[in-house]
PDB file of C-alpha atoms in Angstrom:
ATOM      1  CA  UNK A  27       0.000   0.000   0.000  1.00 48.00           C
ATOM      2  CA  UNK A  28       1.200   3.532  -0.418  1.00 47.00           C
ATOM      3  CA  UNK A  29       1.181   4.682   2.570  1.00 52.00           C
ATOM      4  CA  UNK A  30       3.429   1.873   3.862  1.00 49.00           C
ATOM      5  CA  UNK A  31       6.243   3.523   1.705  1.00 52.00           C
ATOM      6  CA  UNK A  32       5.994   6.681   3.871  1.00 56.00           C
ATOM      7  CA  UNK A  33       7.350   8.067   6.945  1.00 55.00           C
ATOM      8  CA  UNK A  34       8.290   5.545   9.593  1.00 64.00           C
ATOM      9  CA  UNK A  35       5.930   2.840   8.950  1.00 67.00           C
ATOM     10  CA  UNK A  36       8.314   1.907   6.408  1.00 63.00           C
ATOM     11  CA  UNK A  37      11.051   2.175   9.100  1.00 67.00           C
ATOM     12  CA  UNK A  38       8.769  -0.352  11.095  1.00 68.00           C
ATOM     13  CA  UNK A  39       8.929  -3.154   7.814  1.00 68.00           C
ATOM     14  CA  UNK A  40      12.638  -2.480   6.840  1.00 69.00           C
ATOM     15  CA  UNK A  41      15.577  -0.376   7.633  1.00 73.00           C
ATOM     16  CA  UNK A  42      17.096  -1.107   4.590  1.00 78.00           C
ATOM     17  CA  UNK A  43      14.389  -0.178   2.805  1.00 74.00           C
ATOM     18  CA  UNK A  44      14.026   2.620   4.800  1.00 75.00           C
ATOM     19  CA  UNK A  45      16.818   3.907   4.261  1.00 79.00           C
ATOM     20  CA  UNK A  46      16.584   3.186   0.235  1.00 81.00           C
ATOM     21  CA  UNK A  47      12.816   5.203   0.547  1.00 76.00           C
ATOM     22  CA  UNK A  48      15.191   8.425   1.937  1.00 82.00           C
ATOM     23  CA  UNK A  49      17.250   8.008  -1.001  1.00 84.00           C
ATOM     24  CA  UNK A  50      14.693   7.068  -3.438  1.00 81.00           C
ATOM     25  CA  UNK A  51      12.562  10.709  -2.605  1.00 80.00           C
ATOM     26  CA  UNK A  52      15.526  12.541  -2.153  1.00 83.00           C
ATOM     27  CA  UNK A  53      16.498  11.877  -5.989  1.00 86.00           C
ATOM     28  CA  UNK A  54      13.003  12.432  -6.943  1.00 82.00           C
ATOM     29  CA  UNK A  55      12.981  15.522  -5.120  1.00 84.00           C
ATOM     30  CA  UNK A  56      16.336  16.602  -6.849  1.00 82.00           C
ATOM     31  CA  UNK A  57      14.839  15.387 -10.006  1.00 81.00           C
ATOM     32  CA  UNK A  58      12.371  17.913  -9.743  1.00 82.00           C
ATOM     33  CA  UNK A  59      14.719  20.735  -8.551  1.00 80.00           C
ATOM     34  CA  UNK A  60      17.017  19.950 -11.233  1.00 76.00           C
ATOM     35  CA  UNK A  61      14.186  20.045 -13.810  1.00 80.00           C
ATOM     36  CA  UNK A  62      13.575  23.850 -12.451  1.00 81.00           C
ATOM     37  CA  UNK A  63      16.867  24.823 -12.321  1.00 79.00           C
ATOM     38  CA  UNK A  64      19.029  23.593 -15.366  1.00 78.00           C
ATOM     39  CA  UNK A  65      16.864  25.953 -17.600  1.00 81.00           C
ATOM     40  CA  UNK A  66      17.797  28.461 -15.069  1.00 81.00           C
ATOM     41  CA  UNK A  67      21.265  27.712 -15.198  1.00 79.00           C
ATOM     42  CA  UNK A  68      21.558  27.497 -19.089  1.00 84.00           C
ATOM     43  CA  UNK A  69      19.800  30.879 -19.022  1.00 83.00           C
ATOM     44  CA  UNK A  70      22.823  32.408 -16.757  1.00 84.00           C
ATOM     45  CA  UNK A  71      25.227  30.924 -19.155  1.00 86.00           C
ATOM     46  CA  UNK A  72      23.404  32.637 -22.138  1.00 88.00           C
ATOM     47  CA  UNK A  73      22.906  35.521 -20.273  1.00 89.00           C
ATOM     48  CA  UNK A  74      26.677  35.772 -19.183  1.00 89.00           C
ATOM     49  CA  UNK A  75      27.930  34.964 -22.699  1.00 90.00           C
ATOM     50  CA  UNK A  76      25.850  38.235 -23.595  1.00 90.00           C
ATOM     51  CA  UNK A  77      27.514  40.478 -20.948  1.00 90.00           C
ATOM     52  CA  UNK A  78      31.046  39.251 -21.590  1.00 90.00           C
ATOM     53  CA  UNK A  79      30.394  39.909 -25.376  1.00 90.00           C
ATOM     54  CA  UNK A  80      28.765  42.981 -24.395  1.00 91.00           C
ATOM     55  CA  UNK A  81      31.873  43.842 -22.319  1.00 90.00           C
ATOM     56  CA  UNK A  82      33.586  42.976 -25.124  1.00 91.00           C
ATOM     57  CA  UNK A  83      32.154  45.547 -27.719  1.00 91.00           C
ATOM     58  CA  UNK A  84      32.202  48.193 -24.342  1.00 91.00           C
ATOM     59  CA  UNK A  85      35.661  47.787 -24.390  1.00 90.00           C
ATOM     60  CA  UNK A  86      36.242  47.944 -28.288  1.00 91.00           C
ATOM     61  CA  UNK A  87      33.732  50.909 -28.554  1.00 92.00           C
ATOM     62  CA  UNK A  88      35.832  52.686 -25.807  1.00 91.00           C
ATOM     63  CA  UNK A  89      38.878  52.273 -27.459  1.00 90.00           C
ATOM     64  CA  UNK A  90      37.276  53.106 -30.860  1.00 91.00           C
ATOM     65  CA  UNK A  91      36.041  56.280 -28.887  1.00 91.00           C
ATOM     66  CA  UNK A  92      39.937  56.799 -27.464  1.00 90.00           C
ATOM     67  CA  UNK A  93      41.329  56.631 -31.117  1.00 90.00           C
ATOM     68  CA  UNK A  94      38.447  59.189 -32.197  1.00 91.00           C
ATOM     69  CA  UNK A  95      39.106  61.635 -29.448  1.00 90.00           C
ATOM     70  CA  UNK A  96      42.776  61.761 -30.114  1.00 90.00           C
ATOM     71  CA  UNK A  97      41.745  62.516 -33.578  1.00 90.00           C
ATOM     72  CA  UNK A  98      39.458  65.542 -33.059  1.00 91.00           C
ATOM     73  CA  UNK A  99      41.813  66.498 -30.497  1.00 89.00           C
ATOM     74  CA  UNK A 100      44.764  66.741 -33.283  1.00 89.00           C
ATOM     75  CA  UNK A 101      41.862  67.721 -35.695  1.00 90.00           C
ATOM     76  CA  UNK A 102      41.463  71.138 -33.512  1.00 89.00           C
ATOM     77  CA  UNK A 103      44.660  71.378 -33.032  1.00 89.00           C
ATOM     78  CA  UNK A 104      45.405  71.729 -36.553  1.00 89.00           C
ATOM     79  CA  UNK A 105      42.353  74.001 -36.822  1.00 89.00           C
ATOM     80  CA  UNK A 106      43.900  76.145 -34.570  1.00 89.00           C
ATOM     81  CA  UNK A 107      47.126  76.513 -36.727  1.00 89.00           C
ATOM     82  CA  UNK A 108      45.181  77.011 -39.449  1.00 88.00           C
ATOM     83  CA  UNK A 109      43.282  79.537 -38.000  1.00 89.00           C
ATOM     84  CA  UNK A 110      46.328  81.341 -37.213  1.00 89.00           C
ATOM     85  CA  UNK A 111      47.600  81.055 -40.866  1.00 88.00           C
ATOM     86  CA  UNK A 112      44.596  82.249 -42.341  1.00 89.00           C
ATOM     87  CA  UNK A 113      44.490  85.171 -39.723  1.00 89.00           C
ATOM     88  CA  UNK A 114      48.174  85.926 -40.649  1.00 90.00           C
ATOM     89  CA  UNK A 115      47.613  85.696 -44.790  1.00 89.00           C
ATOM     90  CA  UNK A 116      44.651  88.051 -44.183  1.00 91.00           C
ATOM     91  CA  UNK A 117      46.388  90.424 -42.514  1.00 90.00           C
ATOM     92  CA  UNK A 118      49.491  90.115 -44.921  1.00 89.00           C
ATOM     93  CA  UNK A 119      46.987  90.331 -47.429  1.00 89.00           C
ATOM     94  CA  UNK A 120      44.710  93.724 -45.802  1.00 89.00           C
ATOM     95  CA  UNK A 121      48.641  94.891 -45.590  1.00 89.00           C
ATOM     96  CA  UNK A 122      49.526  94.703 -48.840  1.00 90.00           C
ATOM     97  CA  UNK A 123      46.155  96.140 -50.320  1.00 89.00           C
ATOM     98  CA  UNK A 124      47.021  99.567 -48.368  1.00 89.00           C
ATOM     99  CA  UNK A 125      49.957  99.555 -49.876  1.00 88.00           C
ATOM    100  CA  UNK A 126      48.567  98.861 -53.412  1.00 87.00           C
ATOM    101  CA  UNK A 127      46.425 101.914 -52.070  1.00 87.00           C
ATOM    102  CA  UNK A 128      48.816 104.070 -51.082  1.00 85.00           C
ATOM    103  CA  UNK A 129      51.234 102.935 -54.143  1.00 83.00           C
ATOM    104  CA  UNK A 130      48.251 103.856 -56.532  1.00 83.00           C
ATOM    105  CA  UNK A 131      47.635 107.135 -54.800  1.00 82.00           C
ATOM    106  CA  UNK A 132      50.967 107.980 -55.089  1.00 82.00           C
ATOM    107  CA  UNK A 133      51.394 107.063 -58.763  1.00 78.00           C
ATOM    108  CA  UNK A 134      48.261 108.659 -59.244  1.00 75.00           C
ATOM    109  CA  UNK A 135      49.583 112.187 -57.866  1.00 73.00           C
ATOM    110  CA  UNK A 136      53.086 111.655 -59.072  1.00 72.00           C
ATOM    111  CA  UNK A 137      51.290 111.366 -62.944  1.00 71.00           C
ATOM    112  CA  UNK A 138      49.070 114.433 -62.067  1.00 69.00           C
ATOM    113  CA  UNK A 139      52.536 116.286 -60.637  1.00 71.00           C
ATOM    114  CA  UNK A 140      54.872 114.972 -63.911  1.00 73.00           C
ATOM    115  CA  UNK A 141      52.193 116.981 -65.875  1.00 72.00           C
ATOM    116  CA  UNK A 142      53.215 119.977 -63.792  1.00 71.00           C
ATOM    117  CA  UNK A 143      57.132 119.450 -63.923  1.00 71.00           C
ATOM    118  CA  UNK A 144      56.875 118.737 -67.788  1.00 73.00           C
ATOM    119  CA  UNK A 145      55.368 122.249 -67.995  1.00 74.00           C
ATOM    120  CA  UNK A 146      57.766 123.890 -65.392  1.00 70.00           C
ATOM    121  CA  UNK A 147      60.564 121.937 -67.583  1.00 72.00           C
ATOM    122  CA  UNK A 148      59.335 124.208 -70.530  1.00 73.00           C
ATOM    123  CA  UNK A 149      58.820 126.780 -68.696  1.00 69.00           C
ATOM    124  CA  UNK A 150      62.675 127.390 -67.398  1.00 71.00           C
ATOM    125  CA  UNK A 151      64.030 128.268 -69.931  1.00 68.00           C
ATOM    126  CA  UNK A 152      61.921 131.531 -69.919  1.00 72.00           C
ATOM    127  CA  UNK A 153      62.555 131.601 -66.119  1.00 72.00           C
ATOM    128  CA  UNK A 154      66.008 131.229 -66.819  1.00 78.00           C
ATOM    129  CA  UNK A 155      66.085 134.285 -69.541  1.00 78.00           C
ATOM    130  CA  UNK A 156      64.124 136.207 -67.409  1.00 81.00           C
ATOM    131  CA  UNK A 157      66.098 136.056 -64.342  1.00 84.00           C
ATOM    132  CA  UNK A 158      68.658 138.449 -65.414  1.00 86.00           C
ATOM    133  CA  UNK A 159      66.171 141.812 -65.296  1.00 88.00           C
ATOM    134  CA  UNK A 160      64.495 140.146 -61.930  1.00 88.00           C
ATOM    135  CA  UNK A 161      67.790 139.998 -60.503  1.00 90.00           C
ATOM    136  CA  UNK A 162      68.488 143.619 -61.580  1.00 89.00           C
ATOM    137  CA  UNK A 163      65.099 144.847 -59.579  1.00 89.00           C
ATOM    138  CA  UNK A 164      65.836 142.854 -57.058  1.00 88.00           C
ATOM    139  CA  UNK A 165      69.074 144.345 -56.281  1.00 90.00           C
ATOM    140  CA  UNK A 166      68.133 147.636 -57.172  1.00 90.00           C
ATOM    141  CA  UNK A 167      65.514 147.322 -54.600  1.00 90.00           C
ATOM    142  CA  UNK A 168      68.052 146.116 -51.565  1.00 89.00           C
ATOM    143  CA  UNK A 169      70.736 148.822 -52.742  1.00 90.00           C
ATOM    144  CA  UNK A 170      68.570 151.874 -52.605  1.00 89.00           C
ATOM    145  CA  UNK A 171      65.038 151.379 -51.638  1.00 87.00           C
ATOM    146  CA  UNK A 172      65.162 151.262 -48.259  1.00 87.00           C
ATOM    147  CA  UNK A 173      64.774 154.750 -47.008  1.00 90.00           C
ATOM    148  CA  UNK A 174      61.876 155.546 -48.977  1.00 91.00           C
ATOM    149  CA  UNK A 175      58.239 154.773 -48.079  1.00 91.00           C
ATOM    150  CA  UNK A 176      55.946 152.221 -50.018  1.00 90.00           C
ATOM    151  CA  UNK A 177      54.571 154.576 -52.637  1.00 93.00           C
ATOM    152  CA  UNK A 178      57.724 155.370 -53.630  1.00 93.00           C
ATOM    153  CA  UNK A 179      59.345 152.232 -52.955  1.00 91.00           C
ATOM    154  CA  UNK A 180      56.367 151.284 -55.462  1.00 91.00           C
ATOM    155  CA  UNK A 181      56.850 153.640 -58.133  1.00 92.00           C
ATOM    156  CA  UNK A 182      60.581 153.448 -58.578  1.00 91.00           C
ATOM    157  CA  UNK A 183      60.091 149.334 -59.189  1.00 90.00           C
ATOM    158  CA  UNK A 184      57.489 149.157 -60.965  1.00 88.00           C
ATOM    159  CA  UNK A 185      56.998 152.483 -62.974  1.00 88.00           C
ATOM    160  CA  UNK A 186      60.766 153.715 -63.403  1.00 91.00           C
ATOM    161  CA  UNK A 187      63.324 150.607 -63.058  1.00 91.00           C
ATOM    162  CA  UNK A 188      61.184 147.820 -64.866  1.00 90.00           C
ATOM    163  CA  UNK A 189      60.175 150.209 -67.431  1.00 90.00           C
ATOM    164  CA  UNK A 190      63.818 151.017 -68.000  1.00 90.00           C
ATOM    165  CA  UNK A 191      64.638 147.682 -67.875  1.00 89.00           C
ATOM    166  CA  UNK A 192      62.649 146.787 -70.831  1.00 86.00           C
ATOM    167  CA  UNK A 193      63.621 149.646 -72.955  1.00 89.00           C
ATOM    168  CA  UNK A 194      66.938 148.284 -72.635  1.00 86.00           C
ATOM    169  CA  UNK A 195      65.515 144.865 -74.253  1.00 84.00           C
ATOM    170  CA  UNK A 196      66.432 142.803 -71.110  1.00 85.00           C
ATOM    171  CA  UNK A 197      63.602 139.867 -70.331  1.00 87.00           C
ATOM    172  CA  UNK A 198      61.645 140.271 -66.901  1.00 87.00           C
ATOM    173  CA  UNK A 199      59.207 138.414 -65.553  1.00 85.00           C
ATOM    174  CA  UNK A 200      55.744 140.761 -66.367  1.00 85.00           C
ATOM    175  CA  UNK A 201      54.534 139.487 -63.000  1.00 85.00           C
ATOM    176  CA  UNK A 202      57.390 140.305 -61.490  1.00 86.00           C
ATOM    177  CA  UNK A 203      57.502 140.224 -57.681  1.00 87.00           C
ATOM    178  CA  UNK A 204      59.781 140.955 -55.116  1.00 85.00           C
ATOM    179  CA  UNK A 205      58.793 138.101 -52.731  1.00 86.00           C
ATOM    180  CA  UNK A 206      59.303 134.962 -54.918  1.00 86.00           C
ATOM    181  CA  UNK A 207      63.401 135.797 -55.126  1.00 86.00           C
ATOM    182  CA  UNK A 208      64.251 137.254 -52.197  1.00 88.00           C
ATOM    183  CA  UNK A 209      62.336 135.456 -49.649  1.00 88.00           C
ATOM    184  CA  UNK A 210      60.104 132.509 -49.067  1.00 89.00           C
ATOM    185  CA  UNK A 211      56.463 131.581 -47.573  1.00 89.00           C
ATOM    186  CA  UNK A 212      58.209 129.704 -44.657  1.00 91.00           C
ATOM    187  CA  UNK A 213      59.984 133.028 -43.747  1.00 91.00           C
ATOM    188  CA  UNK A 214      57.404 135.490 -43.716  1.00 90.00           C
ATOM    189  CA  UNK A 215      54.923 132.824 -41.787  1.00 92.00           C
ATOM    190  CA  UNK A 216      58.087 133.221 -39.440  1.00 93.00           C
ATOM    191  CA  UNK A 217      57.923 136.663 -39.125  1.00 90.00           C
ATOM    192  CA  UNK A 218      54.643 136.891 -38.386  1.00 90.00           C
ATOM    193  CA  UNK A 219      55.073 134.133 -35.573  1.00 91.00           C
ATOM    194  CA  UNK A 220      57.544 136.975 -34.148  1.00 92.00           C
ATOM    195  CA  UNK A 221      54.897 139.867 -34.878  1.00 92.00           C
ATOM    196  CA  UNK A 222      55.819 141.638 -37.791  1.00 90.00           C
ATOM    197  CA  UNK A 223      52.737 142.146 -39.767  1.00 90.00           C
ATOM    198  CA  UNK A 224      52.314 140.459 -43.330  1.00 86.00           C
ATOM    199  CA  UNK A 225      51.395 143.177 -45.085  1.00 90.00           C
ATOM    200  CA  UNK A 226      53.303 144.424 -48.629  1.00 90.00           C
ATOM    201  CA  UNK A 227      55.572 146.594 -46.436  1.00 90.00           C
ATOM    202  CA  UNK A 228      56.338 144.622 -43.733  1.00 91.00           C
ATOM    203  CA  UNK A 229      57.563 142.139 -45.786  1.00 90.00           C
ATOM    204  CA  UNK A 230      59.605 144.355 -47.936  1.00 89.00           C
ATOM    205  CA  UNK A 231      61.031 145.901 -44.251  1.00 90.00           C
ATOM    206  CA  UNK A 232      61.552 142.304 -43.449  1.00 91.00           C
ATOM    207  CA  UNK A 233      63.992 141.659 -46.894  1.00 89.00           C
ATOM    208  CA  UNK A 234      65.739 145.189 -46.919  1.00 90.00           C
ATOM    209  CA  UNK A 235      66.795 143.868 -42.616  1.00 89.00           C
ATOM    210  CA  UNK A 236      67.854 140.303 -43.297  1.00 89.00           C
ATOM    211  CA  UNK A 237      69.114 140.678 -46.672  1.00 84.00           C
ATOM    212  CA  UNK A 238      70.736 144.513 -46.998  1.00 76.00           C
ATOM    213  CA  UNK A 239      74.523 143.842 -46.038  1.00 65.00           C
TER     214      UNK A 239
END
């Protein structure tokens, strides 16, 4: 009967058998642990073959990462010495656009000036012939103009001595002027820093004192 097999009633009919019952339900009972548990177990092993290969690509992703950050990191580098170049061509560049600038500017005025030389060129020879009877006024004017007051000063230049002068078929400048031989705009602008007045007669007073000897 079944319950003979159980508890100590089989004790009671046989050790032995007793003792074989023990054994007997403890594999059953392992049987049916085992059949629970080996599924269990097989789904560790899967499950741990999945993290180690998942470790796996971790690691190779992270060192893939590594590889990439050392590249951006030279990448900027390099971006920054490029930077630097292209800063430095610009300004190289700005640089030598002023001085196309200022090049052209000058080329520009030194064209507009030749015009002005070429006709001073042409004109110096007439200067030159000229400079005889404007050196005569001149002269006459230091040796005896001084004492005498403007209107006279006036009227022996420009009414007795140049009219002389050209009867005697020596060239003069017809716009003759005392100023442009015997002194300069830098000198009078001078004298008037030191007060003397920059009228006609002042500046004649201001050739007969620094230039009468």
């Amino acid at each position: 009967e079944k319950d003979t097999f159980e508890g100590d009633k089989m004790k009671a009919v046989s050790k032995a058998g007793y003792g074989l019952l023990k054994w007997v339900l403890a594999m059953v009972k392992y049987h049916h642990v085992a059949k629970n548990v080996e599924p269990k177990r097989k789904q560790v092993r899967e499950l741990q073959q999945k993290k180690d290969q998942a470790e796996k690509e971790l690691e190779d992703i992270n060192e893939e990462l590594g590889h990439l950050a050392k590249q951006i990191e030279e990448l900027q580098e390099d971006e920054k010495l490029k930077s630097a170049e292209l800063k430095q061509l610009k300004d190289d560049a700005d640089a030598m656009q002023r001085n196309l600038e200022a090049a052209k500017q000058l080329i520009d005025g030194l064209s507009s000036e030749r015009v002005r030389w070429t006709e001073d060129l042409k004109n110096q020879g007439t200067v030159k012939e000229r400079l005889v009877g404007d050196c005569l006024l001149c002269a006459s004017f230091l040796a005896y103009a001084g004492p005498f007051n403007h209107e006279l000063r006036q009227a022996m230049i420009f009414e007795d001595w140049y009219q002389d002068v050209n009867t005697r078929s020596v060239m003069i400048n017809p716009e003759f002027k005392l100023e442009r031989l015997l002194t300069t705009d830098v000198e009078i602008a001078a004298w008037s820093g030191q007060g003397l007045p920059s009228d006609e007669l002042s500046v004649q007073n201001g050739i007969l004192a620094t230039k009468s000897k």
